[in-house]
Coordinates of C-alpha atoms and ligand atoms in Angstrom, one line a residue:
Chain X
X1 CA -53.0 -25.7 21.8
X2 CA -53.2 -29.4 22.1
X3 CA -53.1 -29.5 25.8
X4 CA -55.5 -27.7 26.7
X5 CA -58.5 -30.1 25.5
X6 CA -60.3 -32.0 28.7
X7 CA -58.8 -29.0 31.0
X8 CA -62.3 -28.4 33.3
X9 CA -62.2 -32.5 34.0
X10 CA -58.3 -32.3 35.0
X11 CA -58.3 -31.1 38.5
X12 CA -61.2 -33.5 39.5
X13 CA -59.0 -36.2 37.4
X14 CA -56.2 -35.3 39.5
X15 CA -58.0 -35.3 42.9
X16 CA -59.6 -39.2 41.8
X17 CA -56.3 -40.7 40.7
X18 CA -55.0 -39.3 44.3
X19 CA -57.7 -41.5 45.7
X20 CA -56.8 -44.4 43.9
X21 CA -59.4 -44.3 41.1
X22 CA -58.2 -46.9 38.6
X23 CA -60.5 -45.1 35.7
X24 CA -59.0 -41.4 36.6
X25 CA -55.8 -42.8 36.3
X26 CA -56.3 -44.3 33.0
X27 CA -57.6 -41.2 32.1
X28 CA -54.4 -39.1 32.9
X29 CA -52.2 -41.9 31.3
X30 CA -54.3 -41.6 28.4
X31 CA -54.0 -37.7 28.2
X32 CA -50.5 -37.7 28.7
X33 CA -49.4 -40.4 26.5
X34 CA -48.9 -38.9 23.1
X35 CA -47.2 -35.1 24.1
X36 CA -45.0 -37.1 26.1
X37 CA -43.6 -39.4 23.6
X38 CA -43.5 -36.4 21.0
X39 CA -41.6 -34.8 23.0
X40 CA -39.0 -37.8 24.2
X41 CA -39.2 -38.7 20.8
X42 CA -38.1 -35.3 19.5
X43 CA -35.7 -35.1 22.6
X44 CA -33.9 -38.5 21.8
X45 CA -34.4 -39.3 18.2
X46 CA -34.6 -43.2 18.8
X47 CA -38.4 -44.9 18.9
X48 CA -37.0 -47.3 21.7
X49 CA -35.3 -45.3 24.1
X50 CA -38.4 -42.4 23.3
X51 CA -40.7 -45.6 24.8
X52 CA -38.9 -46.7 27.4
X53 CA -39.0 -42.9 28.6
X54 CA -42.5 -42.1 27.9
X55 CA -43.1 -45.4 30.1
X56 CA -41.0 -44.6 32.7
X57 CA -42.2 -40.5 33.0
X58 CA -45.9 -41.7 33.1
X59 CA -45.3 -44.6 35.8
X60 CA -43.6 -41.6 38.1
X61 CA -46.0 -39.4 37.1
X62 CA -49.1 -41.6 38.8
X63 CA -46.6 -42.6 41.7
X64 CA -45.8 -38.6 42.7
X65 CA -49.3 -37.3 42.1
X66 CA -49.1 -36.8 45.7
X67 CA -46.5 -33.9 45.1
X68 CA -47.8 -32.4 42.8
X69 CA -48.8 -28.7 43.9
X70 CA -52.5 -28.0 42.6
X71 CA -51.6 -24.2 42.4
X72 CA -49.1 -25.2 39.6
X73 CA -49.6 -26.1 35.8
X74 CA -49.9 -29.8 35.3
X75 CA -48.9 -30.2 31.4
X76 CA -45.5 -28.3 33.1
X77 CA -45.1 -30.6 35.8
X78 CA -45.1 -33.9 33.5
X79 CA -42.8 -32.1 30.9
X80 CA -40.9 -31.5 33.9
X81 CA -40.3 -35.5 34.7
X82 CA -40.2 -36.0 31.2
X83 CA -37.1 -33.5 30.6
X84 CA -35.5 -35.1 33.6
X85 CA -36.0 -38.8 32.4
X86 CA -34.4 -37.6 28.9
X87 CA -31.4 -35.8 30.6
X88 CA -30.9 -39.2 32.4
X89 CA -31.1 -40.6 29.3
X90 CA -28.6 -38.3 27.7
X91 CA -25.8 -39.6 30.6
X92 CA -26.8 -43.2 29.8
X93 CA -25.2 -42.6 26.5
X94 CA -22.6 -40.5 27.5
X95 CA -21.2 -43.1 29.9
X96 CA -21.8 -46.0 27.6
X97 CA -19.9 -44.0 24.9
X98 CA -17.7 -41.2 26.3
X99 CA -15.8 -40.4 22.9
X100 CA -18.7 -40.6 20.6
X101 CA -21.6 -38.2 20.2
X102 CA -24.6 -38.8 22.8
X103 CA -27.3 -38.8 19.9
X104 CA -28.8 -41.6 18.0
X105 CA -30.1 -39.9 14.5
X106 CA -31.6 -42.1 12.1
X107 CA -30.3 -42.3 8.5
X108 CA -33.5 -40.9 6.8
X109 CA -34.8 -41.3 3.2
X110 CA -32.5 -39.5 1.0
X111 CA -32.4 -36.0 -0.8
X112 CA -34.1 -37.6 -4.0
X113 CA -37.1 -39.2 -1.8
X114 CA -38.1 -35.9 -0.5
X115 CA -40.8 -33.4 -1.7
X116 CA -40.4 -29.8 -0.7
X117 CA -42.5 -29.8 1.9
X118 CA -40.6 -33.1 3.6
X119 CA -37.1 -32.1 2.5
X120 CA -38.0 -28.6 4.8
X121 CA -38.9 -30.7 7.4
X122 CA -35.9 -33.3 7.2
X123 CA -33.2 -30.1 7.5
X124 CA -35.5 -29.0 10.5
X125 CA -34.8 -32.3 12.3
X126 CA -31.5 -32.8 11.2
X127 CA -30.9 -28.9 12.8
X128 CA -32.6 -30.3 15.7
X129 CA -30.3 -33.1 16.3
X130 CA -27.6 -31.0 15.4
X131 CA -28.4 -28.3 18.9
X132 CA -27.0 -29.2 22.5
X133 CA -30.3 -30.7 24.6
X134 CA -30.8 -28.0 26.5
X135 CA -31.5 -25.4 23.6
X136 CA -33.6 -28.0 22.0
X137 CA -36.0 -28.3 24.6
X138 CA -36.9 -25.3 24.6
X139 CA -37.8 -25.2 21.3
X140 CA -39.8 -28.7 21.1
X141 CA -41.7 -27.4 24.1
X142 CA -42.4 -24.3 22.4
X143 CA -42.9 -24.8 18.7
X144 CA -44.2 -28.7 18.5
X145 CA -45.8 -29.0 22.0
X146 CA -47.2 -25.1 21.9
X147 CA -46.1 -24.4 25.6
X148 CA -46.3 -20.7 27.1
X149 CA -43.4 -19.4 28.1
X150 CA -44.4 -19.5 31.5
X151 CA -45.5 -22.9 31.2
X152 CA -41.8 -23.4 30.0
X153 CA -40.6 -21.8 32.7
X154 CA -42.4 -23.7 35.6
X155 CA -41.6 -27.2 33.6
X156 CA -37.9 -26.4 33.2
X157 CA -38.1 -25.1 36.7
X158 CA -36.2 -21.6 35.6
X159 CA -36.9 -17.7 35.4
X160 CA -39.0 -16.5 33.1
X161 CA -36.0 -14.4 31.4
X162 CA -33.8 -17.2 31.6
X163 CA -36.4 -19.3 29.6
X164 CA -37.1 -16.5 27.0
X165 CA -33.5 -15.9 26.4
X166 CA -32.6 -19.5 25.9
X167 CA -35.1 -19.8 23.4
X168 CA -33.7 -16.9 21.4
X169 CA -30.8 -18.3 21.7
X170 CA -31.8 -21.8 20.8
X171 CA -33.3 -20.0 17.9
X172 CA -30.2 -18.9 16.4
X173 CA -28.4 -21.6 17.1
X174 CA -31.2 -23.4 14.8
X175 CA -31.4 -21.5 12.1
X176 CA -27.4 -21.2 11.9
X177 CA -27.6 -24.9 12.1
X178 CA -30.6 -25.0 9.2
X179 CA -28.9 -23.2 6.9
X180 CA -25.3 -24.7 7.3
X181 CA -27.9 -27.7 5.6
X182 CA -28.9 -26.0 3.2
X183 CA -32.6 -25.4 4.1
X184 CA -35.0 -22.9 3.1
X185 CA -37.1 -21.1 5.0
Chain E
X1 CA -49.9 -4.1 28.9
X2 CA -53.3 -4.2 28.3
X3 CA -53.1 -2.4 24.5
X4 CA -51.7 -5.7 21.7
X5 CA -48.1 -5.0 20.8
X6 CA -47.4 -3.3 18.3
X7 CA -45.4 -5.5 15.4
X8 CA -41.8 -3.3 15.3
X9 CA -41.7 -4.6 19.1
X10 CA -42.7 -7.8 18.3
X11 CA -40.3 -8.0 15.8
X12 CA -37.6 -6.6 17.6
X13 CA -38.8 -9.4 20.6
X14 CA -38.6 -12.6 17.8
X15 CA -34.9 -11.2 16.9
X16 CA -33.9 -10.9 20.8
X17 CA -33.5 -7.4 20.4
X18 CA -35.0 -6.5 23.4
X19 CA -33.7 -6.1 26.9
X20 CA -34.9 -8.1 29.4
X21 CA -37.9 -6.9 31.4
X22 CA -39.5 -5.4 28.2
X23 CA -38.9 -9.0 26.6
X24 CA -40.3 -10.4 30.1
X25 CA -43.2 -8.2 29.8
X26 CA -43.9 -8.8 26.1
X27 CA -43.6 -12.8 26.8
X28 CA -46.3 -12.3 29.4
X29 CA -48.1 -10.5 27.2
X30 CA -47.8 -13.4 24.6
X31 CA -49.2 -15.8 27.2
X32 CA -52.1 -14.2 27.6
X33 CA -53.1 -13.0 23.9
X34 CA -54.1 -15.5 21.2
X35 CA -53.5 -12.5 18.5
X36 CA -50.2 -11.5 19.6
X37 CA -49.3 -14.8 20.0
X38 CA -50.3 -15.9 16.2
X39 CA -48.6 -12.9 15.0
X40 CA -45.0 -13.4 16.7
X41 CA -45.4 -17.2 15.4
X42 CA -45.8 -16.0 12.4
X43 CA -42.5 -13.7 12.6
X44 CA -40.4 -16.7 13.3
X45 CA -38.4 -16.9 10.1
X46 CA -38.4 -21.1 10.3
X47 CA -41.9 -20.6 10.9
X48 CA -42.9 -22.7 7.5
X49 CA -39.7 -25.4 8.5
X50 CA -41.6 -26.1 11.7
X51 CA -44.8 -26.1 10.0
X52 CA -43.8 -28.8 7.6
X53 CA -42.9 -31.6 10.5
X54 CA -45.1 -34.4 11.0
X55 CA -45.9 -35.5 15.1
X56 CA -43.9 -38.6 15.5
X57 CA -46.6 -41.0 16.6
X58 CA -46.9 -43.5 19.2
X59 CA -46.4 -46.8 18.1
X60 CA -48.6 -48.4 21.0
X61 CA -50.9 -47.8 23.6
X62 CA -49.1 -47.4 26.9
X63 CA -52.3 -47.2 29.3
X64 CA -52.3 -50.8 30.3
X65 CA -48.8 -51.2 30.8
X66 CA -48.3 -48.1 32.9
X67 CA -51.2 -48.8 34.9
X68 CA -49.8 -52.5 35.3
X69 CA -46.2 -51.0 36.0
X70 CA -46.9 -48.4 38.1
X71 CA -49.0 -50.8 40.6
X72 CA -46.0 -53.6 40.6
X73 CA -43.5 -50.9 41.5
X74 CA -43.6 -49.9 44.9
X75 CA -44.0 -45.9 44.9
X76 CA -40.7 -44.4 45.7
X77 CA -40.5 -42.6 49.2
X78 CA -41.2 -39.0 48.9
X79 CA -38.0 -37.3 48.6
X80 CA -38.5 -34.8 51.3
X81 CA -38.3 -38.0 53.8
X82 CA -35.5 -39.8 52.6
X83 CA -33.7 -36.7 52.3
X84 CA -34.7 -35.6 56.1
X85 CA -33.7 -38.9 57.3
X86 CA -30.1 -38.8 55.6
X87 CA -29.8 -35.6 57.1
X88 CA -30.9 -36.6 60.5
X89 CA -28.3 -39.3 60.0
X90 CA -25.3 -37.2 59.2
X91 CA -26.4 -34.7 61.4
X92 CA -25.8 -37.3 64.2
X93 CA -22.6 -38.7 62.9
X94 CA -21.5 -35.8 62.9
X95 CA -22.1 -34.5 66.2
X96 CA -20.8 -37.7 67.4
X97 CA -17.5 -37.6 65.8
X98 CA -16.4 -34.0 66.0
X99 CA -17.7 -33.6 69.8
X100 CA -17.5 -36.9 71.1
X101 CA -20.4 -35.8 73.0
X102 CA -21.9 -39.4 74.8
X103 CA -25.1 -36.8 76.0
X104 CA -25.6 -35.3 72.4
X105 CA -25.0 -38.2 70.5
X106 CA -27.6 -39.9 73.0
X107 CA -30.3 -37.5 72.2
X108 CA -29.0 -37.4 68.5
X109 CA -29.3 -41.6 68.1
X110 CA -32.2 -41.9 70.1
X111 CA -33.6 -39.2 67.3
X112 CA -31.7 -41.2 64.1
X113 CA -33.4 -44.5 65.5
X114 CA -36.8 -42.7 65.7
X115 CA -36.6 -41.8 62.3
X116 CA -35.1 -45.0 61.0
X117 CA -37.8 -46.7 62.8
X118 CA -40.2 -44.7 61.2
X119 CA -38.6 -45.3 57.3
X120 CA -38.7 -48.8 58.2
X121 CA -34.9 -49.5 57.3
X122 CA -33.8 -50.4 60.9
X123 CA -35.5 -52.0 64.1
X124 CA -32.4 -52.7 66.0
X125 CA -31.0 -50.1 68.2
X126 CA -27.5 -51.6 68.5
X127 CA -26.5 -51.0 64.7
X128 CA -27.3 -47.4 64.8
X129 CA -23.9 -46.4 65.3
X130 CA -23.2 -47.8 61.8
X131 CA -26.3 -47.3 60.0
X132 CA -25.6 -43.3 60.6
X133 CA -21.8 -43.8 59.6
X134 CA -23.3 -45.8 56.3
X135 CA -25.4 -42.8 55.8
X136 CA -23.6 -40.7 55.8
X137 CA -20.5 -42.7 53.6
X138 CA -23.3 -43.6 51.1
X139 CA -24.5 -40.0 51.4
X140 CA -20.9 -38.2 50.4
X141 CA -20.9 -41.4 47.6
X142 CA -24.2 -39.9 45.8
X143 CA -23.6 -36.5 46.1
X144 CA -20.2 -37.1 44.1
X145 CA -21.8 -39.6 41.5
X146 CA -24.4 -37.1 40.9
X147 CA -22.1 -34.3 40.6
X148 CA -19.9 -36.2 38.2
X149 CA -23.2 -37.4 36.4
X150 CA -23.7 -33.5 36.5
X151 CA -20.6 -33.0 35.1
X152 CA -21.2 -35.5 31.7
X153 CA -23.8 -33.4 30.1
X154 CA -21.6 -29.9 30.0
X155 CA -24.5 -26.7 30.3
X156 CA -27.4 -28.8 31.0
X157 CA -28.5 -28.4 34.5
X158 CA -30.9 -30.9 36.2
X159 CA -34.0 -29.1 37.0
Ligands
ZN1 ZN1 -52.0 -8.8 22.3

């Protein structure tokens, strides 16, 4: 449960950035930094673009502290802006490229390079790519960044069955995807 | 449900077996039950596959830059104002040209300029006429780009 380190200092972190403290709001940037590039990372498959959007979610996050509701989760509300900058993202590269597929996947090591252990977790990506966006955030946020589901819910903005049913879904659509590669479980 | 679930259920929930509310009640279960929760992880059949990925890492430390970007760029208005003040706009244009109305539209441009004044777009009374017809044009113009941007990622829904 990686995100829930430093959770007693975050609302008083929170109420100090508001009021302009530089160091608080180093300290959320600092927090922040690393799940938010896993996950635009995981979301995009391309270091650049996974920067640029890490950047860009983190600057809006410190201008819209303002609007964030204290009653709600935080880690949810930055996945939230961080979903939203990747969808963006996702459009970019549809419109730059309308007749070829919106993902960047990198070439990898190949089969012979891989261990076990690494080959596992090379079909696991490749699955990954291989899902529409919307199942695999679901999945990132829940397997890799170890949200609840209703942490999912409030981040993705969507009812609680919703949520829980796209993730079965995305679930299936994974392992179908896996195992058309050939991976173990 | 206070008692853990037992594991044919949780079984049954990992598989999607389950209709909704008892899956709704088990996932809030799950959010509130470290065992439960280690247990149904365990259940997920990729379960090792996900185990075996590595974090991708960040190459570099972002603090500085964000801090530095996010102090250059102005903060962008709240979007309940902007979005108050295009509807005030329309709202106006749109009494204006259906009714004709010179009394409405009065009250209605003498309420568009207040709020113009007070977003700081417009000091000037005279252009008001135009600015509200603007609006509204540039208005109708993002509500279609963002429906067609809508449109270019098929069953993925802005949140
Ligand atoms: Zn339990």
């Amino acid at each position: 449960m990686r995100l829930h380190d430093g959770r007693d200092e975050l609302p008083a972190r929170i109420r100090l950035a508001r009021a302009g403290d530089a160091g608080s709001r180093a300290w959320l940037v600092q927090r922040w930094q690393e799940p938010v590039y896993r996950f635009c990372r995981r979301m995009l498959s391309s270091d650049e673009d996974a920067l640029d959007a890490t950047q860009d979610t983190l600057v809006k996050m410190l201008h819209h502290l303002e609007q964030f509701d204290e009653r709600r989760n935080f880690s949810s509300w930055v996945f939230g802006i961080a979903r939203n900058r990747c969808i963006d993202e996702h459009r970019r590269r549809k419109r730059r490229s309308p007749d070829e597929p919106g993902e960047i996947v990198d070439s990898g090591p190949s089969p012979v390079e891989l261990t076990a252990r690494s080959q596992r977790a090379d079909h696991l990506l490749s699955a990954l790519d291989e899902i529409p966006p919307m199942y695999r955030e679901v999945l990132v946020l829940y397997h890799f960044e170890h949200l609840k589901y209703g942490e999912i819910a409030e981040a993705l903005d969507l009812p609680m069955g919703t949520v829980m049913n796209r993730i079965f879904r995305a679930r299936k659509k994974l392992r179908e995807a896996y195992e058309a590669m050939g991976g173990t479980q | 449900m206070s008692a853990h679930v037992p594991e044919d259920l949780l079984v049954a929930f990992v598989e999607g077996e389950l209709d909704e509310s008892l899956g709704i009640h088990i996932a809030e279960h799950l959010d509130g039950c470290p065992a439960c929760a280690t247990q149904v992880a365990a259940l997920e059949p990729l379960a090792v596959a996900f185990a075996s990925v590595d974090d991708p890492v960040l190459p570099i430390d972002l603090v500085d830059q964000v801090l530095a970007a996010a102090s250059e760029q102005p903060a962008q208005a709240p979007v309940t104002e902007v979005t108050l003040g295009l509807g005030l706009l329309a709202a106006a244009a749109a009494t204006f040209a259906l009714f004709g109305d010179p009394v409405g539209s009065m009250i209605h441009l003498s309420m568009v300029l207040e709020a113009v004044a007070k977003m700081g777009t417009v000091a000037n009374g005279t252009v008001a006429t135009s600015v509200a017809a603007t609006a509204t044009a540039g208005a109708t113009a993002l509500a279609c780009s963002w429906a067609a941007a809508r449109a270019t990622v098929p069953g993925w829904k802005h949140a």
